[in-house]
Short mmCIF file of C-alpha atoms in Angstrom, two decimals:
data_model
loop_
_atom_site.label_atom_id
_atom_site.label_comp_id
_atom_site.label_asym_id
_atom_site.label_seq_id
_atom_site.Cartn_x
_atom_site.Cartn_y
_atom_site.Cartn_z
CA MET A 729 151.44 101.16 125.43
CA ALA A 730 151.39 100.17 121.75
CA TYR A 731 148.00 98.49 122.25
CA ILE A 732 146.53 101.64 123.80
CA PHE A 733 147.90 103.73 120.92
CA LYS A 734 146.40 101.39 118.30
CA THR A 735 143.06 101.37 120.09
CA GLN A 736 143.05 105.14 120.43
CA CYS A 737 144.03 105.52 116.79
CA ARG A 738 141.17 103.24 115.69
CA ILE A 739 138.71 105.20 117.82
CA ASN A 740 139.93 108.48 116.30
CA VAL A 741 139.65 107.11 112.76
CA ALA A 742 136.16 105.76 113.47
CA ALA A 743 135.08 109.10 114.96
CA ALA A 744 136.48 111.02 112.00
CA LEU A 745 134.72 108.69 109.58
CA ALA A 746 131.42 109.01 111.45
CA THR A 747 131.72 112.80 111.46
CA SER A 748 132.47 112.97 107.75
CA LEU A 749 129.55 110.65 106.96
CA MET A 750 127.24 112.84 109.03
CA LEU A 751 128.34 115.84 106.98
CA ILE A 752 127.66 114.01 103.73
CA PHE A 753 124.29 112.53 104.72
CA THR A 754 122.53 115.41 106.42
CA PRO A 755 118.80 115.94 105.82
CA ALA A 756 119.59 119.13 103.90
CA ARG A 757 122.06 117.28 101.68
CA ALA A 758 119.56 114.46 101.09
CA ALA A 759 116.85 116.98 100.16
CA GLU A 760 119.29 118.71 97.82
CA LYS A 761 120.17 115.40 96.18
CA LEU A 762 116.47 114.56 95.82
CA ALA A 763 115.79 117.96 94.23
CA ASP A 764 118.69 117.38 91.80
CA LEU A 765 117.36 113.91 91.01
CA LYS A 766 113.87 115.28 90.28
CA GLN A 767 115.34 118.00 88.07
CA LYS A 768 117.35 115.47 86.07
CA ALA A 769 114.36 113.15 85.76
CA LEU A 770 112.19 115.98 84.46
CA ALA A 771 114.95 116.86 82.00
CA GLY A 772 114.58 113.36 80.54
CA ASP A 773 117.50 111.60 82.24
CA TYR A 774 116.58 107.90 82.06
CA GLN A 775 118.71 106.78 85.01
CA ALA A 776 117.41 109.62 87.18
CA GLN A 777 113.86 108.58 86.30
CA ARG A 778 114.63 105.00 87.33
CA ASN A 779 116.25 106.12 90.57
CA LEU A 780 113.32 108.39 91.37
CA ALA A 781 110.81 105.60 90.67
CA PHE A 782 112.82 103.25 92.89
CA GLY A 783 112.83 105.80 95.70
CA TYR A 784 109.07 106.15 95.52
CA SER A 785 108.68 102.34 95.46
CA ASP A 786 111.09 101.52 98.26
CA LYS A 787 111.75 104.48 100.55
CA PHE A 788 115.25 105.70 99.74
CA SER A 789 117.27 108.43 101.42
CA ASP A 790 115.02 111.43 102.13
CA GLN A 791 112.42 110.33 99.60
CA ASN A 792 109.02 109.33 100.95
CA LYS A 793 107.42 106.15 99.67
CA ASN A 794 104.60 106.96 97.23
CA PRO A 795 103.27 104.01 95.20
CA VAL A 796 101.23 106.24 92.86
CA LEU A 797 104.23 108.40 91.91
CA ALA A 798 106.39 105.28 91.63
CA CYS A 799 103.94 103.84 89.12
CA ALA A 800 103.62 107.15 87.25
CA TRP A 801 107.40 107.34 86.82
CA ARG A 802 107.47 103.68 85.73
CA MET A 803 104.95 104.61 83.00
CA VAL A 804 107.12 107.55 81.95
CA ILE A 805 110.17 105.29 81.78
CA LEU A 806 108.38 102.90 79.42
CA THR A 807 108.06 105.73 76.87
CA THR A 808 111.84 106.17 76.64
CA GLU A 809 114.09 104.59 74.04
CA GLN A 810 116.25 103.10 76.79
CA ALA A 811 113.40 101.15 78.41
CA ASP A 812 114.12 97.43 78.63
CA GLU A 813 112.61 94.23 80.04
CA THR A 814 113.47 95.20 83.60
CA ASP A 815 111.49 98.40 83.21
CA MET A 816 108.47 96.44 82.00
CA SER A 817 108.93 94.02 84.88
CA ASN A 818 109.11 96.92 87.36
CA TYR A 819 105.96 98.41 85.83
CA ASN A 820 104.12 95.10 86.21
CA THR A 821 105.38 94.61 89.75
CA TYR A 822 104.72 98.07 91.14
CA CYS A 823 101.77 99.28 89.09
CA GLY A 824 100.13 95.86 89.30
CA LYS A 825 99.78 96.31 93.06
CA LEU A 826 97.66 99.45 92.73
CA PRO A 827 93.88 99.29 92.89
CA PRO A 828 92.11 100.58 89.73
CA GLY A 829 91.38 104.02 91.20
CA LEU A 830 95.00 104.66 92.15
CA LEU A 831 96.19 103.25 88.83
CA SER A 832 94.03 105.85 87.05
CA ILE A 833 95.58 108.59 89.17
CA ALA A 834 99.06 107.26 88.31
CA GLN A 835 98.17 107.38 84.60
CA MET A 836 97.06 111.02 84.93
CA LYS A 837 100.24 111.90 86.79
CA ALA A 838 102.34 110.14 84.14
CA GLU A 839 100.63 112.18 81.41
CA LEU A 840 101.35 115.39 83.32
CA LEU A 841 104.98 114.36 83.85
CA LEU A 842 105.39 113.56 80.15
CA ARG A 843 104.00 116.97 79.19
CA ARG A 844 106.36 118.65 81.62
CA ILE A 845 109.33 116.66 80.31
CA ASP A 846 108.43 117.54 76.71
CA THR A 847 108.12 121.21 77.63
CA LEU A 848 111.52 121.26 79.35
CA GLN A 849 113.20 119.46 76.44
CA GLN A 850 111.99 121.96 73.84
#
């Protein structure tokens, strides 16, 4: 009887945990978190910019992989005071994979992002 109770209790705990995780990680919640992340990145938040670039480099959560945007954000990051060797390494790794045409597009996108960030910070 005690074994059945323990097993049933474990199943109930596992089911409750699974249900709560489903509530936390719904597509709507992921999209909301991505929108918040983009907003913070555009406001100049260094860590948000890094997280956003990572998500575009290696598909994360509800974020679609986009090597051009990943590179553009890596370029933006390099203009910040907080940029360090790892940021330069990430730039070399991810932007170095792009063909020249896509690298040019990433540069244009980075310039647009920097203008937008400057506008929002003023």
